[in-house]
Coordinates of N, CA and C in Angstrom, one line a residue:
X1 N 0.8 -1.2 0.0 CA 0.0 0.0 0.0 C 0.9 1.2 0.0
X2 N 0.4 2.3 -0.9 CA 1.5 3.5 -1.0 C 0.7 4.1 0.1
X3 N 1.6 5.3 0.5 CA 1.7 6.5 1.1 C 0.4 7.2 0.8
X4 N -0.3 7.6 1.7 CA -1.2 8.7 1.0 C -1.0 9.9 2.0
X5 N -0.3 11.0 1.2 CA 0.6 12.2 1.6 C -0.5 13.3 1.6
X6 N -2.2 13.0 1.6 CA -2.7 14.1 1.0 C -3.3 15.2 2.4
X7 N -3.3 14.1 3.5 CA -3.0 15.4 4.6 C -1.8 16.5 4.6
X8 N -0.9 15.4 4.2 CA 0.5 16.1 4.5 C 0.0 17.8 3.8
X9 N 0.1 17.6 2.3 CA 0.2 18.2 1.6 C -1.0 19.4 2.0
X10 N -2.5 19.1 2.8 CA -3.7 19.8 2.9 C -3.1 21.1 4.0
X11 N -2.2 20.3 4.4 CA -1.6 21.1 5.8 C -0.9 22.1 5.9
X12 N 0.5 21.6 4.7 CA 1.2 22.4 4.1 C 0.8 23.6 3.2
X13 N -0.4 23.7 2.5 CA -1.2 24.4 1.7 C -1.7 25.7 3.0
X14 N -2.1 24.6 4.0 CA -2.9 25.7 5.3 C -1.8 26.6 5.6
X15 N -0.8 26.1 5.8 CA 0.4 26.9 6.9 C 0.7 28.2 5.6
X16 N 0.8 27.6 4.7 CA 1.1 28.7 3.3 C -0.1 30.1 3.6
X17 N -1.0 29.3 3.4 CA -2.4 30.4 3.4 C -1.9 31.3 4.8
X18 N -2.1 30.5 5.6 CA -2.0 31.4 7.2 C -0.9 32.6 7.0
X19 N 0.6 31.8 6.7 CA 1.3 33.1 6.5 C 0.6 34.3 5.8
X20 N 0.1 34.0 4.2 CA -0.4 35.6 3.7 C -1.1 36.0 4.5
X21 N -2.2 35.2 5.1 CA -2.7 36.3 6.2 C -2.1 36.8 7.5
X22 N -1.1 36.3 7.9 CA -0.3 37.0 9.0 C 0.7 37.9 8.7
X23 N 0.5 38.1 7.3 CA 1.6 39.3 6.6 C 0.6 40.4 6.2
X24 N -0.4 39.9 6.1 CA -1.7 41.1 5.8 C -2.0 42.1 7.1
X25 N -2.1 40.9 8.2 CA -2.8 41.5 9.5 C -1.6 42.6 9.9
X26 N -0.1 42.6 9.4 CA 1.0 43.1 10.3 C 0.4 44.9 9.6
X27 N 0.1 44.7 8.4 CA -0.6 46.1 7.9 C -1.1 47.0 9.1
X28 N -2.2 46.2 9.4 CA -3.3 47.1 10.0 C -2.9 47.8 11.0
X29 N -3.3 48.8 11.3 CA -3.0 50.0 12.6 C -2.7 49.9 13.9
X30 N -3.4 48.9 14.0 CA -3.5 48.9 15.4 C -2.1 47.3 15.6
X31 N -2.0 46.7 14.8 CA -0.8 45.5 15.0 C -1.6 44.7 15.9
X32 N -2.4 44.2 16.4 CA -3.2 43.1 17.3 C -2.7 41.7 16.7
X33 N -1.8 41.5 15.9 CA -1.7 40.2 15.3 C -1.6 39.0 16.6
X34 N -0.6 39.6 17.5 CA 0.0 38.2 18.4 C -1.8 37.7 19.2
X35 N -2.9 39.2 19.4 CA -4.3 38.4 19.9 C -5.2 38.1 19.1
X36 N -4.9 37.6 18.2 CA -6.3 37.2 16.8 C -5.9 35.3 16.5
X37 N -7.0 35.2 16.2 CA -7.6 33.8 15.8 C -6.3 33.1 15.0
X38 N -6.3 34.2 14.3 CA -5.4 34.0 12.6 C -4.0 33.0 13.3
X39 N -3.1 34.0 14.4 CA -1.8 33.6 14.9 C -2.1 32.5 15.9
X40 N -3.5 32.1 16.7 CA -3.1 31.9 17.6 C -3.5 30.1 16.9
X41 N -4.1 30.1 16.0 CA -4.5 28.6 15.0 C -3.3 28.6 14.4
X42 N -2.5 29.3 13.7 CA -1.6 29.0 12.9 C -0.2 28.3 14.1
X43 N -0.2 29.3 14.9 CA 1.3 29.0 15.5 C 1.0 27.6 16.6
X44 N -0.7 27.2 16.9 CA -0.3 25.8 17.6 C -0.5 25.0 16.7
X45 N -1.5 25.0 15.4 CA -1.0 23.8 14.5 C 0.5 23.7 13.6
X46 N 1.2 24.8 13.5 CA 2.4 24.6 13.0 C 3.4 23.5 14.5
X47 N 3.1 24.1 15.4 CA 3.7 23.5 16.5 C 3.5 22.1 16.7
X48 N 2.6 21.4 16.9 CA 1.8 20.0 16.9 C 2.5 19.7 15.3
X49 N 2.4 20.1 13.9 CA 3.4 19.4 13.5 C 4.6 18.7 13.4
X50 N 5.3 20.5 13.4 CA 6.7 20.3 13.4 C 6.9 19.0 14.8
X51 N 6.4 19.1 16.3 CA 7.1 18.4 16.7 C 6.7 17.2 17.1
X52 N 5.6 16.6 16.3 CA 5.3 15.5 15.2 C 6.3 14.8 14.7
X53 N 6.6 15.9 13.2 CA 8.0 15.2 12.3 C 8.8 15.0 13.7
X54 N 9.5 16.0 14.3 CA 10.7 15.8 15.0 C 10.6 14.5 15.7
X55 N 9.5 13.9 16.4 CA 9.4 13.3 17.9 C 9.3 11.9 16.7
X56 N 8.7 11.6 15.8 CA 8.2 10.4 14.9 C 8.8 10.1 13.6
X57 N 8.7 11.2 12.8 CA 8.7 11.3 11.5 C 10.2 10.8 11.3
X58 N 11.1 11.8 11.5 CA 12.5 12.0 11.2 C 13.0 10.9 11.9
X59 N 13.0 10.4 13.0 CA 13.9 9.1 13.8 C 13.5 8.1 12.9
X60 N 12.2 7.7 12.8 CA 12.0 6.5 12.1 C 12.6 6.5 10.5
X61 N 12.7 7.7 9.8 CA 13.7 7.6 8.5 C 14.6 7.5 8.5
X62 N 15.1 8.0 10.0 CA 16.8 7.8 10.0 C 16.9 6.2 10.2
X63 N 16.2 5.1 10.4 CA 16.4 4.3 10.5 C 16.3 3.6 9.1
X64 N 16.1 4.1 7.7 CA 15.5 3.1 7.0 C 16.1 3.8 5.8
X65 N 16.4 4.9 5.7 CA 17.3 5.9 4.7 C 18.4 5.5 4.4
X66 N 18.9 5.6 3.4 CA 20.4 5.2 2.9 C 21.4 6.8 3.5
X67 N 22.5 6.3 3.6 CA 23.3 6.6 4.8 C 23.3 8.3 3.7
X68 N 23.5 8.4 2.7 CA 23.4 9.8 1.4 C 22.5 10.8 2.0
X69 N 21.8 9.4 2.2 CA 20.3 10.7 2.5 C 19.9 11.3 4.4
X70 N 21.4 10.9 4.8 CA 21.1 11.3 6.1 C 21.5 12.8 6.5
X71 N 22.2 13.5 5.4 CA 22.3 14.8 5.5 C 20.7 15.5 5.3
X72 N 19.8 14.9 4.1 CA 18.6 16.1 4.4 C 18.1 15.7 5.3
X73 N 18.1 14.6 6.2 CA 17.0 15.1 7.5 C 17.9 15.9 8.2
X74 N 19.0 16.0 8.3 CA 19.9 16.9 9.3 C 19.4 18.1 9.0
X75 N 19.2 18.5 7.7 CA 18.5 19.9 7.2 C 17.0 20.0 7.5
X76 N 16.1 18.8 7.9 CA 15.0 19.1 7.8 C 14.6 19.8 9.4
X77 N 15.6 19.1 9.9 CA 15.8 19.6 11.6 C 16.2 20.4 11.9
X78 N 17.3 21.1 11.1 CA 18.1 22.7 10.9 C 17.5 23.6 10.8
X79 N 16.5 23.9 9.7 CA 15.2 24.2 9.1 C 14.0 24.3 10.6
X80 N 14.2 23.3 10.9 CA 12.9 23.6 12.4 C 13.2 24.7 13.1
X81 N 14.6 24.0 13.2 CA 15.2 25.0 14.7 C 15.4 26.3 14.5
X82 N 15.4 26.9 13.1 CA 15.4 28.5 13.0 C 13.7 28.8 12.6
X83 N 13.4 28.1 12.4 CA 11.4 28.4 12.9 C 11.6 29.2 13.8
X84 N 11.8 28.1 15.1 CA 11.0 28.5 16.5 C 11.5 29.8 16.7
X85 N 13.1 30.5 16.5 CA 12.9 31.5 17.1 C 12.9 32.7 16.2
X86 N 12.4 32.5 14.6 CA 11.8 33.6 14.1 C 10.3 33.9 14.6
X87 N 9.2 32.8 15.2 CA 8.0 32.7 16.1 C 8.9 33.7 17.2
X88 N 9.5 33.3 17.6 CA 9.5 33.7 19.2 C 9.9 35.1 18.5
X89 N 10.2 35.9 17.5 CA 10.8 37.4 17.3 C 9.9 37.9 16.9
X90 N 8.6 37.4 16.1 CA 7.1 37.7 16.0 C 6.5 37.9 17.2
X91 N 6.5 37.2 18.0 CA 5.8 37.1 19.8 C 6.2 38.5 20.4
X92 N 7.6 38.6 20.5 CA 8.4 39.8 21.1 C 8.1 41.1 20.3
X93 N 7.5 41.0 19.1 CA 8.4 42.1 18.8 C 7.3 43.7 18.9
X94 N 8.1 44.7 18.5 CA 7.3 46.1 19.2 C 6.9 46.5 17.1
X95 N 5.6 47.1 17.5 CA 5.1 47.3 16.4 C 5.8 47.8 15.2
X96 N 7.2 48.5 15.0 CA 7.9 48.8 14.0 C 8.9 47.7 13.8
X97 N 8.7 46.6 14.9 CA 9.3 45.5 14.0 C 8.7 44.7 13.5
X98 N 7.0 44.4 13.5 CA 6.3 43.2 13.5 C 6.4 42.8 12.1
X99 N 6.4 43.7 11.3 CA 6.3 43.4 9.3 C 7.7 42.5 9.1
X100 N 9.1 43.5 9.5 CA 9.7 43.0 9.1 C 10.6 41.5 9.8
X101 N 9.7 41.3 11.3 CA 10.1 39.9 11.8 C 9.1 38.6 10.8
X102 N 8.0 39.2 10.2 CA 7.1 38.0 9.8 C 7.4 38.2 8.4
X103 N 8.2 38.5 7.9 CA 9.0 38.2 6.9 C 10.3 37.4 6.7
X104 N 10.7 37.6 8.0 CA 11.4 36.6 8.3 C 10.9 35.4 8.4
X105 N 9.9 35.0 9.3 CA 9.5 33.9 9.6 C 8.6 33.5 8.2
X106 N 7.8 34.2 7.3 CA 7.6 33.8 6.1 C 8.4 33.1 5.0
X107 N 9.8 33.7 5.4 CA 10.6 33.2 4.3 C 11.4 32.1 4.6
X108 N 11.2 31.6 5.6 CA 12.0 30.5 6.6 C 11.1 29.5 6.3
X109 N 9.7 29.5 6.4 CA 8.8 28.6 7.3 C 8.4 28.1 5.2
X110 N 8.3 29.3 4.5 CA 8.1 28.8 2.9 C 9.0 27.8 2.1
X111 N 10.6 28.1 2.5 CA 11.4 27.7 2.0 C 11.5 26.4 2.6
X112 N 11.3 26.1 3.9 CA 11.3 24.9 4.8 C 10.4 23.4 3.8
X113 N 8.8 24.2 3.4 CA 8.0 23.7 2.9 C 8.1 23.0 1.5
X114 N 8.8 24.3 0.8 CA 9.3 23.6 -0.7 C 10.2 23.0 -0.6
X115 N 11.1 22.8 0.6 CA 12.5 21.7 0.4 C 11.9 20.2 0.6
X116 N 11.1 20.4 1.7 CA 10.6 18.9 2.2 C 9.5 18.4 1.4
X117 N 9.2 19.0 0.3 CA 8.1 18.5 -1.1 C 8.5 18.2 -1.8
X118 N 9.7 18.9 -2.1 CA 10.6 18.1 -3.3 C 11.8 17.2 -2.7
X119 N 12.1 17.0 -1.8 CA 13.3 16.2 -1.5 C 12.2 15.5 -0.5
X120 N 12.3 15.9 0.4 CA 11.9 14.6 1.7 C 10.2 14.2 1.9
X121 N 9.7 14.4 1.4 CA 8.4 13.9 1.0 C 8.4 12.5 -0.2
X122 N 9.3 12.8 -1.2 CA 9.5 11.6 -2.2 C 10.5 9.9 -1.6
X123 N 11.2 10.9 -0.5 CA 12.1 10.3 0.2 C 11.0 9.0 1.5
X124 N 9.9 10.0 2.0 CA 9.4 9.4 2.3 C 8.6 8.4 1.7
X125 N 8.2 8.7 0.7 CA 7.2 7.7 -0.2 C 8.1 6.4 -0.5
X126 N 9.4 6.7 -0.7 CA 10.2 5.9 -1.1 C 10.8 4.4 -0.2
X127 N 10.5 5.2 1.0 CA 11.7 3.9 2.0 C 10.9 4.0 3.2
X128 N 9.7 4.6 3.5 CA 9.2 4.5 5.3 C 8.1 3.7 4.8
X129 N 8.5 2.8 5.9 CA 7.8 1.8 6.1 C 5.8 2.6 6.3
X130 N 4.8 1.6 6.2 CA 3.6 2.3 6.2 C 2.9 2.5 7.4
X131 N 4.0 1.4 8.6 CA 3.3 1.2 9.9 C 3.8 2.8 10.6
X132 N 5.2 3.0 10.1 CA 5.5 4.3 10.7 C 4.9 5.6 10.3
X133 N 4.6 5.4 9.1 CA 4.1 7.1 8.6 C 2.5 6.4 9.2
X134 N 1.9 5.9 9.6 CA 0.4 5.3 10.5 C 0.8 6.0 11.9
X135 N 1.9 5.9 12.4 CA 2.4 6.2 13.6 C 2.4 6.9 13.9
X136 N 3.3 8.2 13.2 CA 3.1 9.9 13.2 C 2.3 9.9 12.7
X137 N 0.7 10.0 12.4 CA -0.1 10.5 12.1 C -0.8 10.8 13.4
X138 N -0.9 8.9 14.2 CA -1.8 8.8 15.4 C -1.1 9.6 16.1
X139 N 0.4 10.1 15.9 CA 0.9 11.1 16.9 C 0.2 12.4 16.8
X140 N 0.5 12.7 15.4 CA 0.1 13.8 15.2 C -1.8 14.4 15.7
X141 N -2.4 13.2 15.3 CA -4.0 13.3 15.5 C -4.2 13.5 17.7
X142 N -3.5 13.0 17.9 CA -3.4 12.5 19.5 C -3.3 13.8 19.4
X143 N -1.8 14.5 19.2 CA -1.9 15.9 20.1 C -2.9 17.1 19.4
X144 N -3.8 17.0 18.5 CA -4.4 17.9 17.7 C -5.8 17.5 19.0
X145 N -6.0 16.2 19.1 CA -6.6 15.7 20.3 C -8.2 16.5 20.3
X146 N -8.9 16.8 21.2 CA -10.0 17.5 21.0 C -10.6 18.9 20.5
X147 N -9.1 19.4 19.6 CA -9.2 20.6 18.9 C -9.6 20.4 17.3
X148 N -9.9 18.8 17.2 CA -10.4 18.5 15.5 C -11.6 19.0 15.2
X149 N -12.3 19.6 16.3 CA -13.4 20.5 15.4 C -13.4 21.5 15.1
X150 N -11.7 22.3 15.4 CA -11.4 23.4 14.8 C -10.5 23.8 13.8
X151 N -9.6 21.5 14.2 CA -8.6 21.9 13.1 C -8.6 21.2 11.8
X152 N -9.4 20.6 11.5 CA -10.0 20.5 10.7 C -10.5 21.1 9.5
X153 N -11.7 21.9 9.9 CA -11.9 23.3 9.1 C -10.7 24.2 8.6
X154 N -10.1 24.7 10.0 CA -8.9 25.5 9.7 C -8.3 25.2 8.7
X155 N -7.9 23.6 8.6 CA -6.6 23.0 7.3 C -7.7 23.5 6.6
X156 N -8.6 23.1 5.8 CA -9.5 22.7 4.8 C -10.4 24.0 4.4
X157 N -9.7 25.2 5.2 CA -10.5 26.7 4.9 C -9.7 27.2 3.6
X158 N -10.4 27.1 2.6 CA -10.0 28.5 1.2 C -8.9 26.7 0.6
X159 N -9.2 25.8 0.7 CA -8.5 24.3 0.4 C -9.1 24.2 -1.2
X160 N -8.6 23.8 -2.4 CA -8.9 23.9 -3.0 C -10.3 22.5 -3.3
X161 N -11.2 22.0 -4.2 CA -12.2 21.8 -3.8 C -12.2 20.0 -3.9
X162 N -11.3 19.7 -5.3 CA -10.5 18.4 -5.0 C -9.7 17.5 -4.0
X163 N -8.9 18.8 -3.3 CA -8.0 18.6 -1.8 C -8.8 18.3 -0.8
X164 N -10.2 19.0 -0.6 CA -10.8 19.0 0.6 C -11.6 17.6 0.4
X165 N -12.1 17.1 -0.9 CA -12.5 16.0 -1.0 C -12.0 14.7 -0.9
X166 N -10.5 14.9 -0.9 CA -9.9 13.8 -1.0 C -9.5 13.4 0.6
X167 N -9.3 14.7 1.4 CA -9.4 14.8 3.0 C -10.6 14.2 3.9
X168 N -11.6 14.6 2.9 CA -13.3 14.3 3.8 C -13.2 13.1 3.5
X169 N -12.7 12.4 2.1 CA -13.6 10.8 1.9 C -12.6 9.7 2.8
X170 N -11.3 10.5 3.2 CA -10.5 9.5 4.3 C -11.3 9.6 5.5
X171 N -12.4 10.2 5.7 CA -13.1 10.6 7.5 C -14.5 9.4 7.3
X172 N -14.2 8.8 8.6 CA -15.5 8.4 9.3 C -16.6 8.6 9.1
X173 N -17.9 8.5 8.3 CA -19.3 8.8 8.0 C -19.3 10.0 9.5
X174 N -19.5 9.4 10.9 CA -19.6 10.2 11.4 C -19.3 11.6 11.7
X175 N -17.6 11.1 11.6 CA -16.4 12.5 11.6 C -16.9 14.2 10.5
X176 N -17.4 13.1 9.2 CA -18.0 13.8 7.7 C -19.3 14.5 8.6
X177 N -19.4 13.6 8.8 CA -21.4 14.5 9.7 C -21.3 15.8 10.3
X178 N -20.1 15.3 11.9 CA -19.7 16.3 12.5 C -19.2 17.5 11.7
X179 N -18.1 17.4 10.8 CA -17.7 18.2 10.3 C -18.7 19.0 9.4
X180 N -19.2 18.9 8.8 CA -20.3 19.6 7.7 C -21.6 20.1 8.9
X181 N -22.1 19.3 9.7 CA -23.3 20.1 10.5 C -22.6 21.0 11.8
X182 N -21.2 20.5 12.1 CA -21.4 21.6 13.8 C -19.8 21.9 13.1
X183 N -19.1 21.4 13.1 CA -17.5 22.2 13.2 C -17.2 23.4 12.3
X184 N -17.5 23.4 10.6 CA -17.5 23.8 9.8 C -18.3 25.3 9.9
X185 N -19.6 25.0 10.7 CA -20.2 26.5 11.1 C -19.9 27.1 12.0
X186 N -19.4 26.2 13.2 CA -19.0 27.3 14.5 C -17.7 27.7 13.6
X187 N -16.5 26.8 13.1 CA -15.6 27.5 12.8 C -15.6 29.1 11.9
X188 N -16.5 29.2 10.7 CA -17.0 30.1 10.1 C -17.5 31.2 10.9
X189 N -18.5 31.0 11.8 CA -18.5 32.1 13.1 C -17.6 32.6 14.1
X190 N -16.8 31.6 14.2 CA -15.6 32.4 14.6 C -15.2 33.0 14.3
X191 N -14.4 33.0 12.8 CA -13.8 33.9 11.9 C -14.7 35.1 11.9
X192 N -16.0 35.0 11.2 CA -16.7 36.3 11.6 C -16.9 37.2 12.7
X193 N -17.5 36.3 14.0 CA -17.0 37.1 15.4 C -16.1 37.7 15.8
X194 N -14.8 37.1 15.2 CA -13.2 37.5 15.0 C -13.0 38.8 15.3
X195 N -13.7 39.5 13.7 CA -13.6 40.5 13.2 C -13.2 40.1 11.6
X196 N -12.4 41.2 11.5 CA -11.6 41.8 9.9 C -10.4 41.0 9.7
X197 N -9.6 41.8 11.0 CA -8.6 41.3 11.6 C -8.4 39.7 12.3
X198 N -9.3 39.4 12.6 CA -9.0 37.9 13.1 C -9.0 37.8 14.8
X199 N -9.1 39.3 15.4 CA -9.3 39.4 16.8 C -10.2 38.4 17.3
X200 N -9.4 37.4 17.8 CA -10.3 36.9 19.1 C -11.1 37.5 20.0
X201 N -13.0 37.2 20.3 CA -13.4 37.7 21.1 C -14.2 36.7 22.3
X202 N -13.1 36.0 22.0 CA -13.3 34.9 23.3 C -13.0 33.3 22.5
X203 N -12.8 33.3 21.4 CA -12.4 31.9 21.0 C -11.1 31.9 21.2

């Protein structure tokens, strides 16, 4: 049985999206980015990924990769570790830096994404075994844990209409139910409640 990479990829599409809008929000006047919906969905599902791959993903390739290919996971982990603290220069920073820190963290967290789609994604399909990429998933699902009725939509918001179908028909009749009658509308009310800006007003 092959790989089916099409969360991977749903997710990776999300984190893409989130950044333009967290380079949009740095615009507005008032700078509220670090308390809006927008940052506070993007930066814990980027987080529950990334240390996903790290804690699952990457050890079990290191075990099954040909010895060539143990330099790009060295990079894929290199690549993490200047994430977290272009996040953490976003978190800190005073409103005449906030544009030019999440440009930073834009161009880090983009480049991170096109390397591991063309190199370590194929890499994966190639040599990880299916029980392991099953493994980090249940990891990954475990710590997303009782927030799938938010994260869910979130991946699958502005998802093209193929991608989101190919995501729903992997889900549980039930999961499908939940998602289309209750998760999918509160999530949409949120965003509206939000505001413009993405201001949390109590979500």
């Amino acid at each position: 049985m092959s790989i089916d990479m099409t969360m991977m990829y749903a997710l990776h599409d999300a984190l893409r999206r989130e950044l333009d809008r967290v380079a949009r929000l740095t615009e507005t006047p008032d700078g509220l980015l670090k308390a809006t919906v927008t940052w506070d969905l993007f930066t814990t599902y980027l987080h529950i990924h990334h240390t996903s791959e790290d804690d699952a993903l990457w050890p079990a390739l290191r075990k099954v990769v040909p010895e060539t290919d143990l330099a790009l996971l060295d990079a894929m982990e290199a690549e993490h570790a200047v994430i977290d603290p272009a996040l953490a220069a976003v978190e800190s920073s005073a409103a005449g830096d906030l544009a030019e820190n999440v440009a930073v963290l834009r161009d880090r967290l983009t480049a991170h994404l096109r390397h591991e789609e063309r190199e370590t994604l194929p890499l994966i399909a190639a040599t990880l075994p299916q029980e392991e990429w099953a493994r980090f998933g249940a990891l990954h699902r475990q710590r997303v844990g009782g927030d799938t009725g938010r994260y869910l939509p979130w991946m699958l918001d502005s998802a093209a209409d193929d991608l989101a179908d190919r995501v729903l028909s992997s889900l549980p009749d039930s999961m499908k139910a939940a998602y289309r009658d209750e998760w999918l509308p509160a999530y949409r009310t949120m965003r509206v409640t939000s505001g413009p800006g993405g201001t949390s007003t109590g979500s």
